[in-house]
Amino acid sequence: AQQGNDNVSEAEVDTIFSNIESVFVVSHQLLRELEASDSADATRTIGEIFLELSPMMKLYTSYINGFEVSLQALSNCLRRPGFEKILNEYLEELGESLTLGSYLIMPVQRLPRYELLMRALLKFTPEDHSDFKTLSLALEKMKAINDLVNDSKRKAEARSYIVQIKQRLVGAPSSFVLVQPRRYLIREGPISRARAGKKGAKKSSIYVFLFNDLLLITRPRNSDLRYVDQLLLPCPTLTIVPHSDDTFRIFDGATLSADSQAKKDSQLHSKDPRDQ
């Protein structure tokens, strides 16, 4: 597609539709197999069909992981009056009452519905039926695939969030690389500082991100995060330990209480070298 005020680029089309062609191949093959199984001379059961095609259903993973980005790309394109007009006219020509966004979400909903279908079929299938065992196995497969897809989606969202942090970070050294393949966020939050031997906590403008291998220290300024420092983990003076008061401690003897958006059983504790 040619780029213009109202046109969309090929890159935008690819983003909107992701790997929908691969998903269509799987869906179309499943439909053909199910239709064939409904004939009088059918040799394969529904359970067998789902078992055979279940490995191919992992192709939905890429589509589901990119769905939010797809919707954002579509939203950007719909801001162009000419494109929106052409799209609506095309859908009206086809006699469709749904929007393109409504169609795009259908593959996202498909796998959970397949699992529900297997559960429903199994519920009404006698245990001595020839397809009971294969339906049971198919249900296990569909549940495993949904768990895999959901886990993959969570990881994709987590990676995307780290990229967002990077985009907000200013003043970091040129050698500092925040986005790493195996890096993930454990917790984050603003902190209050409590010095050893003093009562109460002193409010601080510090905002920290605790990753599995890094403690990133920042100061929020408007929508930006001003880089302050970093501590690579593991560190000789730092260990991860649970605290009932939901805190983590730094080696200078301060206790930093942080609001958390991640795992509640993960805190950071630092031993004061003077105590060793």
Tab-separated table of C-alpha atoms in Angstrom:
chain	number	residue	atom	x	y	z
A	1	ALA	CA	0.000	0.000	0.000
A	2	GLN	CA	1.220	3.483	-0.796
A	3	GLN	CA	1.808	5.863	2.096
A	4	GLY	CA	-0.345	8.972	2.093
A	5	ASN	CA	-2.558	11.096	4.282
A	6	ASP	CA	-5.302	8.476	4.292
A	7	ASN	CA	-3.498	5.342	3.127
A	8	VAL	CA	-1.737	2.812	5.317
A	9	SER	CA	1.732	1.413	4.815
A	10	GLU	CA	2.562	-2.258	4.329
A	11	ALA	CA	4.250	-2.215	7.717
A	12	GLU	CA	1.020	-1.006	9.346
A	13	VAL	CA	-0.969	-3.724	7.577
A	14	ASP	CA	1.515	-6.349	8.827
A	15	THR	CA	1.219	-4.987	12.374
A	16	ILE	CA	-2.583	-4.970	12.330
A	17	PHE	CA	-2.992	-8.490	10.968
A	18	SER	CA	0.161	-10.082	12.423
A	19	ASN	CA	0.362	-13.784	11.425
A	20	ILE	CA	-3.371	-14.044	10.743
A	21	GLU	CA	-2.703	-16.061	7.574
A	22	SER	CA	-1.080	-18.863	9.586
A	23	VAL	CA	-3.938	-18.769	12.086
A	24	PHE	CA	-6.427	-18.972	9.208
A	25	VAL	CA	-4.729	-22.100	7.824
A	26	VAL	CA	-5.096	-23.871	11.181
A	27	SER	CA	-8.691	-22.730	11.636
A	28	HIS	CA	-9.667	-23.701	8.094
A	29	GLN	CA	-8.118	-27.161	8.420
A	30	LEU	CA	-9.919	-27.722	11.728
A	31	LEU	CA	-13.215	-26.725	10.135
A	32	ARG	CA	-12.732	-29.161	7.229
A	33	GLU	CA	-11.824	-31.998	9.575
A	34	LEU	CA	-14.823	-31.379	11.842
A	35	GLU	CA	-17.197	-31.194	8.882
A	36	ALA	CA	-15.822	-34.497	7.574
A	37	SER	CA	-16.261	-36.128	10.992
A	38	ASP	CA	-19.993	-35.389	10.827
A	39	SER	CA	-20.546	-37.681	7.818
A	40	ALA	CA	-21.846	-41.227	8.043
A	41	ASP	CA	-18.582	-42.749	6.812
A	42	ALA	CA	-16.336	-40.683	9.110
A	43	THR	CA	-13.281	-42.536	10.401
A	44	ARG	CA	-11.949	-39.948	12.856
A	45	THR	CA	-13.482	-38.628	16.051
A	46	ILE	CA	-13.541	-35.047	17.354
A	47	GLY	CA	-11.022	-35.926	20.053
A	48	GLU	CA	-8.614	-37.376	17.498
A	49	ILE	CA	-8.915	-34.275	15.293
A	50	PHE	CA	-8.084	-31.880	18.125
A	51	LEU	CA	-5.216	-34.070	19.282
A	52	GLU	CA	-3.690	-34.095	15.798
A	53	LEU	CA	-4.069	-30.354	15.225
A	54	SER	CA	-3.154	-29.194	18.745
A	55	PRO	CA	0.580	-28.638	17.954
A	56	MET	CA	-0.398	-26.266	15.123
A	57	MET	CA	-2.548	-24.208	17.496
A	58	LYS	CA	0.601	-22.825	19.081
A	59	LEU	CA	0.689	-20.537	16.016
A	60	TYR	CA	-1.939	-18.488	17.829
A	61	THR	CA	0.739	-17.419	20.330
A	62	SER	CA	2.344	-14.770	18.098
A	63	TYR	CA	-1.032	-13.349	17.145
A	64	ILE	CA	-2.214	-13.109	20.767
A	65	ASN	CA	1.072	-11.602	21.981
A	66	GLY	CA	0.828	-8.861	19.345
A	67	PHE	CA	-2.883	-8.178	19.730
A	68	GLU	CA	-2.572	-4.980	21.822
A	69	VAL	CA	-0.045	-3.564	19.355
A	70	SER	CA	-2.375	-4.561	16.526
A	71	LEU	CA	-5.287	-2.660	18.048
A	72	GLN	CA	-3.107	0.401	18.603
A	73	ALA	CA	-1.977	0.342	14.974
A	74	LEU	CA	-5.602	0.038	13.818
A	75	SER	CA	-6.616	2.910	16.094
A	76	ASN	CA	-3.889	5.102	14.587
A	77	CYS	CA	-5.063	4.273	11.062
A	78	LEU	CA	-8.702	4.979	11.910
A	79	ARG	CA	-7.741	8.556	12.791
A	80	ARG	CA	-7.307	9.106	9.042
A	81	PRO	CA	-10.797	10.049	7.776
A	82	GLY	CA	-10.242	8.661	4.289
A	83	PHE	CA	-9.137	5.247	5.558
A	84	GLU	CA	-12.012	4.992	8.018
A	85	LYS	CA	-14.514	5.906	5.281
A	86	ILE	CA	-13.152	3.292	2.845
A	87	LEU	CA	-13.093	0.613	5.546
A	88	ASN	CA	-16.681	1.287	6.615
A	89	GLU	CA	-17.871	1.253	3.007
A	90	TYR	CA	-16.134	-2.073	2.414
A	91	LEU	CA	-17.673	-3.657	5.506
A	92	GLU	CA	-21.086	-2.321	4.501
A	93	GLU	CA	-20.657	-3.816	1.021
A	94	LEU	CA	-20.004	-7.202	2.607
A	95	GLY	CA	-23.103	-6.791	4.743
A	96	GLU	CA	-21.069	-6.990	7.927
A	97	SER	CA	-22.318	-5.304	11.097
A	98	LEU	CA	-19.123	-5.907	13.096
A	99	THR	CA	-16.095	-3.628	13.082
A	100	LEU	CA	-12.616	-4.733	11.998
A	101	GLY	CA	-11.538	-4.647	15.647
A	102	SER	CA	-14.340	-7.090	16.497
A	103	TYR	CA	-12.989	-9.524	13.901
A	104	LEU	CA	-9.408	-9.094	15.036
A	105	ILE	CA	-10.243	-10.232	18.587
A	106	MET	CA	-11.864	-13.477	17.455
A	107	PRO	CA	-8.606	-15.499	17.168
A	108	VAL	CA	-7.696	-14.312	20.691
A	109	GLN	CA	-10.922	-15.828	22.012
A	110	ARG	CA	-10.639	-19.030	20.006
A	111	LEU	CA	-8.297	-21.191	22.115
A	112	PRO	CA	-10.155	-20.685	25.434
A	113	ARG	CA	-13.380	-21.575	23.609
A	114	TYR	CA	-11.831	-24.768	22.256
A	115	GLU	CA	-10.951	-25.767	25.824
A	116	LEU	CA	-14.529	-25.019	26.945
A	117	LEU	CA	-15.805	-27.092	24.020
A	118	MET	CA	-13.679	-30.071	25.066
A	119	ARG	CA	-14.978	-29.785	28.631
A	120	ALA	CA	-18.592	-29.647	27.445
A	121	LEU	CA	-18.187	-32.620	25.103
A	122	LEU	CA	-16.465	-34.659	27.791
A	123	LYS	CA	-19.233	-33.862	30.275
A	124	PHE	CA	-21.859	-35.410	27.987
A	125	THR	CA	-19.741	-38.318	26.717
A	126	PRO	CA	-20.120	-41.662	28.523
A	127	GLU	CA	-16.891	-43.117	29.869
A	128	ASP	CA	-17.357	-46.253	27.782
A	129	HIS	CA	-17.674	-44.206	24.557
A	130	SER	CA	-14.904	-44.726	21.979
A	131	ASP	CA	-14.031	-41.015	21.983
A	132	PHE	CA	-13.956	-40.500	25.764
A	133	LYS	CA	-10.236	-41.187	26.130
A	134	THR	CA	-9.210	-39.034	23.150
A	135	LEU	CA	-11.470	-36.196	24.318
A	136	SER	CA	-9.810	-36.367	27.733
A	137	LEU	CA	-6.376	-36.173	26.120
A	138	ALA	CA	-7.528	-33.368	23.827
A	139	LEU	CA	-8.766	-31.398	26.845
A	140	GLU	CA	-5.371	-31.819	28.538
A	141	LYS	CA	-3.649	-30.629	25.355
A	142	MET	CA	-5.888	-27.572	24.972
A	143	LYS	CA	-5.417	-26.627	28.626
A	144	ALA	CA	-1.629	-26.968	28.268
A	145	ILE	CA	-1.659	-24.817	25.117
A	146	ASN	CA	-3.769	-22.127	26.808
A	147	ASP	CA	-1.392	-22.139	29.794
A	148	LEU	CA	1.566	-21.831	27.407
A	149	VAL	CA	-0.063	-18.986	25.466
A	150	ASN	CA	-1.009	-17.115	28.657
A	151	ASP	CA	2.512	-17.491	30.041
A	152	SER	CA	3.977	-16.295	26.746
A	153	LYS	CA	1.617	-13.304	26.775
A	154	ARG	CA	2.622	-12.367	30.321
A	155	LYS	CA	6.309	-12.524	29.354
A	156	ALA	CA	5.683	-10.436	26.235
A	157	GLU	CA	3.844	-7.820	28.299
A	158	ALA	CA	6.670	-7.818	30.847
A	159	ARG	CA	9.267	-7.260	28.111
A	160	SER	CA	7.144	-4.478	26.653
A	161	TYR	CA	6.948	-2.804	30.070
A	162	ILE	CA	10.746	-2.834	30.436
A	163	VAL	CA	10.962	-1.134	27.035
A	164	GLN	CA	8.537	1.524	28.327
A	165	ILE	CA	10.773	2.071	31.370
A	166	LYS	CA	13.763	2.467	29.036
A	167	GLN	CA	11.889	5.043	26.966
A	168	ARG	CA	11.144	7.110	30.091
A	169	LEU	CA	14.693	6.851	31.465
A	170	VAL	CA	16.916	9.923	30.969
A	171	GLY	CA	20.489	10.631	31.975
A	172	ALA	CA	21.684	7.015	32.010
A	173	PRO	CA	25.296	6.260	30.973
A	174	SER	CA	25.684	5.334	27.318
A	175	SER	CA	27.032	1.929	28.380
A	176	PHE	CA	23.879	1.122	30.389
A	177	VAL	CA	21.635	-1.412	28.637
A	178	LEU	CA	18.321	-1.930	30.430
A	179	VAL	CA	16.609	-4.318	28.020
A	180	GLN	CA	18.240	-7.746	28.302
A	181	PRO	CA	16.905	-11.115	27.042
A	182	ARG	CA	16.769	-12.774	30.484
A	183	ARG	CA	15.967	-9.703	32.589
A	184	TYR	CA	12.562	-9.392	34.236
A	185	LEU	CA	10.988	-7.028	36.740
A	186	ILE	CA	10.297	-8.338	40.244
A	187	ARG	CA	8.945	-5.194	41.891
A	188	GLU	CA	8.933	-1.425	41.681
A	189	GLY	CA	7.795	1.521	43.749
A	190	PRO	CA	8.533	4.834	45.466
A	191	ILE	CA	10.533	4.498	48.683
A	192	SER	CA	10.766	6.129	52.100
A	193	ARG	CA	14.099	6.096	53.903
A	194	ALA	CA	14.549	5.102	57.567
A	195	ARG	CA	18.037	5.593	59.044
A	196	ALA	CA	19.303	3.109	61.634
A	197	GLY	CA	18.725	4.375	65.164
A	198	LYS	CA	16.136	6.961	64.110
A	199	LYS	CA	12.374	6.720	64.436
A	200	GLY	CA	10.001	7.123	61.548
A	201	ALA	CA	10.678	7.160	57.836
A	202	LYS	CA	11.916	10.050	55.779
A	203	LYS	CA	10.045	10.533	52.538
A	204	SER	CA	12.186	10.378	49.432
A	205	SER	CA	11.706	11.226	45.774
A	206	ILE	CA	13.520	8.029	44.837
A	207	TYR	CA	11.718	5.431	42.718
A	208	VAL	CA	13.318	2.021	42.332
A	209	PHE	CA	12.965	-0.952	39.992
A	210	LEU	CA	14.100	-4.327	41.296
A	211	PHE	CA	14.934	-6.735	38.475
A	212	ASN	CA	16.219	-10.282	38.835
A	213	ASP	CA	19.762	-9.074	38.134
A	214	LEU	CA	19.648	-5.313	38.720
A	215	LEU	CA	18.452	-2.636	41.124
A	216	LEU	CA	17.716	0.535	39.149
A	217	ILE	CA	17.440	3.749	41.179
A	218	THR	CA	15.659	6.748	39.628
A	219	ARG	CA	13.978	10.069	40.424
A	220	PRO	CA	10.629	10.737	38.705
A	221	ARG	CA	10.367	14.089	36.912
A	222	ASN	CA	7.037	14.662	35.219
A	223	SER	CA	6.668	11.657	32.908
A	224	ASP	CA	10.439	10.954	32.844
A	225	LEU	CA	12.608	8.868	35.129
A	226	ARG	CA	15.947	10.528	35.939
A	227	TYR	CA	18.716	7.937	36.244
A	228	VAL	CA	20.414	7.986	39.665
A	229	ASP	CA	22.341	4.722	40.020
A	230	GLN	CA	22.309	0.986	39.465
A	231	LEU	CA	23.399	-2.044	41.459
A	232	LEU	CA	24.101	-5.266	39.606
A	233	LEU	CA	22.804	-8.434	41.245
A	234	PRO	CA	23.916	-10.690	42.748
A	235	CYS	CA	26.098	-8.409	44.836
A	236	PRO	CA	28.333	-9.496	47.773
A	237	THR	CA	26.462	-7.179	50.152
A	238	LEU	CA	22.961	-7.859	48.860
A	239	THR	CA	20.638	-10.824	49.291
A	240	ILE	CA	16.967	-11.414	48.549
A	241	VAL	CA	14.994	-12.269	51.717
A	242	PRO	CA	11.308	-12.024	52.712
A	243	HIS	CA	10.139	-9.325	55.158
A	244	SER	CA	6.771	-9.203	56.854
A	245	ASP	CA	6.721	-5.395	56.528
A	246	ASP	CA	7.215	-5.609	52.742
A	247	THR	CA	10.575	-3.772	52.673
A	248	PHE	CA	14.001	-4.175	51.182
A	249	ARG	CA	17.222	-2.852	52.671
A	250	ILE	CA	20.288	-1.189	51.228
A	251	PHE	CA	23.879	-1.678	52.468
A	252	ASP	CA	24.113	1.840	53.984
A	253	GLY	CA	21.789	0.750	56.787
A	254	ALA	CA	18.673	2.367	55.359
A	255	THR	CA	15.377	0.566	55.122
A	256	LEU	CA	13.462	1.421	51.975
A	257	SER	CA	9.733	0.701	52.004
A	258	ALA	CA	8.412	0.336	48.475
A	259	ASP	CA	4.941	0.001	47.005
A	260	SER	CA	5.034	-3.128	44.871
A	261	GLN	CA	3.421	-4.113	41.584
A	262	ALA	CA	5.034	-7.528	41.449
A	263	LYS	CA	5.673	-10.636	43.516
A	264	LYS	CA	4.892	-9.953	47.174
A	265	ASP	CA	7.273	-12.634	48.440
A	266	SER	CA	10.347	-10.943	46.918
A	267	GLN	CA	12.187	-8.281	48.916
A	268	LEU	CA	15.768	-7.071	48.877
A	269	HIS	CA	17.900	-7.057	52.056
A	270	SER	CA	21.376	-5.578	52.344
A	271	LYS	CA	23.777	-6.444	55.141
A	272	ASP	CA	25.650	-3.502	56.630
A	273	PRO	CA	29.413	-4.281	56.240
A	274	ARG	CA	29.948	-2.843	59.730
A	275	ASP	CA	27.861	-5.740	61.166
A	276	GLN	CA	30.074	-8.420	59.612
